[in-house]
Short mmCIF file of C-alpha atoms in Angstrom, two decimals:
data_model
loop_
_atom_site.label_atom_id
_atom_site.label_comp_id
_atom_site.label_asym_id
_atom_site.label_seq_id
_atom_site.Cartn_x
_atom_site.Cartn_y
_atom_site.Cartn_z
CA LYS M 290 -65.37 2.20 41.36
CA GLU M 291 -62.62 2.84 38.83
CA LEU M 292 -60.05 1.17 41.07
CA ASN M 293 -62.29 -1.89 41.41
CA ASP M 294 -62.23 -2.29 37.64
CA TYR M 295 -58.49 -2.98 37.77
CA ILE M 296 -58.17 -4.95 41.01
CA SER M 297 -60.12 -7.99 42.11
CA PRO M 298 -59.50 -10.44 44.95
CA PHE M 299 -59.14 -13.27 42.45
CA ASP M 300 -56.31 -11.48 40.64
CA ASN M 301 -54.53 -10.72 43.91
CA TRP M 302 -54.47 -14.38 44.87
CA LYS M 303 -53.29 -15.37 41.40
CA ILE M 304 -49.82 -14.08 42.24
CA VAL M 305 -49.78 -16.10 45.46
CA ARG M 306 -51.03 -19.22 43.65
CA ASP M 307 -48.37 -18.86 40.97
CA ALA M 308 -45.65 -18.42 43.59
CA MET M 309 -46.86 -21.47 45.53
CA ARG M 310 -47.02 -23.54 42.35
CA GLN M 311 -43.43 -22.57 41.55
CA ILE M 312 -42.29 -23.53 45.07
CA VAL M 313 -43.97 -26.93 44.78
CA GLU M 314 -42.36 -27.56 41.40
CA ASP M 315 -38.94 -26.58 42.74
CA SER M 316 -39.31 -28.84 45.78
CA SER M 317 -40.34 -31.78 43.60
CA VAL M 318 -37.14 -31.31 41.59
CA ILE M 319 -35.13 -31.42 44.83
CA LYS M 320 -36.97 -34.55 45.96
CA ASP M 321 -36.34 -36.18 42.58
CA THR M 322 -32.61 -35.51 42.77
CA THR M 323 -32.48 -36.87 46.32
CA LYS M 324 -34.32 -40.01 45.23
CA GLN M 325 -32.00 -40.38 42.25
CA ARG M 326 -28.93 -40.04 44.47
CA ARG M 327 -30.24 -42.68 46.89
CA ARG M 328 -31.17 -44.98 44.02
CA ARG M 329 -27.75 -44.52 42.44
CA SER M 330 -25.92 -45.33 45.67
CA SER M 331 -28.06 -48.42 46.24
CA ASP M 332 -27.49 -49.49 42.62
CA VAL M 333 -23.73 -49.20 43.07
CA LYS M 334 -23.89 -51.50 46.09
CA LYS M 335 -25.85 -54.09 44.07
CA VAL M 336 -23.40 -54.20 41.16
CA ASN M 337 -21.80 -57.61 40.75
CA THR M 338 -20.27 -57.04 37.34
CA GLY M 339 -16.73 -55.93 36.71
CA CYS M 340 -15.82 -52.33 37.29
CA ILE M 341 -12.75 -50.37 38.26
CA PRO M 342 -13.19 -48.78 41.69
CA PHE M 343 -11.39 -45.59 42.49
CA LEU M 344 -9.00 -46.96 45.09
CA ALA M 345 -8.28 -43.53 46.56
CA LEU M 346 -11.81 -43.43 48.01
CA TYR M 347 -11.15 -46.60 49.97
CA LEU M 348 -7.72 -45.40 51.02
CA SER M 349 -9.08 -42.09 52.29
CA ASP M 350 -11.75 -43.99 54.25
CA LEU M 351 -9.00 -46.10 55.81
CA VAL M 352 -6.94 -43.01 56.67
CA PHE M 353 -9.88 -41.30 58.38
CA ASN M 354 -10.72 -44.51 60.21
CA ALA M 355 -7.10 -44.89 61.33
CA ALA M 356 -7.33 -41.48 63.01
CA LEU M 357 -9.95 -42.86 65.41
CA PRO M 358 -8.65 -44.15 68.74
CA SER M 359 -8.09 -47.91 68.99
CA PHE M 360 -8.95 -47.81 72.68
CA ILE M 361 -11.55 -45.73 74.47
CA GLU M 362 -11.78 -44.78 78.12
CA PRO M 363 -14.36 -46.77 80.08
CA ALA M 364 -17.32 -45.11 81.69
CA SER M 365 -17.29 -44.85 85.45
CA GLN M 366 -17.95 -48.16 87.14
CA PRO M 367 -20.66 -48.55 89.73
CA PRO M 368 -19.32 -49.07 93.24
CA SER M 369 -18.86 -52.74 94.06
CA LEU M 370 -17.13 -54.92 96.59
CA PHE M 371 -14.16 -55.51 94.34
CA GLN M 372 -12.59 -52.46 92.79
CA LEU M 373 -11.22 -53.56 89.45
CA PRO M 374 -8.57 -51.43 87.81
CA GLN M 375 -10.06 -49.53 84.93
CA GLN M 376 -8.51 -50.51 81.66
CA PRO M 377 -9.12 -48.94 78.26
CA LEU M 378 -11.77 -50.63 76.14
CA VAL M 379 -11.20 -51.82 72.58
CA ASN M 380 -12.93 -49.62 70.01
CA PHE M 381 -14.66 -52.40 68.06
CA GLN M 382 -16.51 -49.93 65.81
CA LYS M 383 -13.19 -48.78 64.36
CA HIS M 384 -12.17 -52.36 63.61
CA ARG M 385 -15.57 -53.21 62.10
CA THR M 386 -15.32 -50.21 59.79
CA THR M 387 -11.80 -51.17 58.74
CA ALA M 388 -12.94 -54.72 58.02
CA ALA M 389 -15.91 -53.50 55.95
CA ILE M 390 -13.67 -51.25 53.82
CA ILE M 391 -11.14 -54.01 53.22
CA LYS M 392 -13.95 -56.45 52.42
CA ARG M 393 -15.18 -54.10 49.66
CA VAL M 394 -11.67 -53.83 48.19
CA ILE M 395 -11.28 -57.62 48.21
CA ALA M 396 -14.70 -58.02 46.59
CA PHE M 397 -13.56 -55.84 43.70
CA GLN M 398 -10.36 -57.86 43.36
CA SER M 399 -12.31 -61.08 42.86
CA LEU M 400 -14.37 -59.70 39.96
#
């Protein structure tokens, strides 16, 4: 009986409730920062006023994109009557990415 005076099931669960409440609060902070980061990046894309872009970011994007192959090996062809020589295929994704980066730089020049 003396031990029951100090311990009750409600008090035991209080620790668990407090811990769960803290976890929920911490996760909401993480979600808020993720939302803020997404909002910030979308706001930057919407900006049409003058600003000075950090050109090194665009240059590093171009350098990484330049490391990609310009041509890729074709997949195996299905058997057909005419066997065509397999030629490398143009990597259009690389060229699209390069064009998008240059387009952003030109957009900043016209501001």
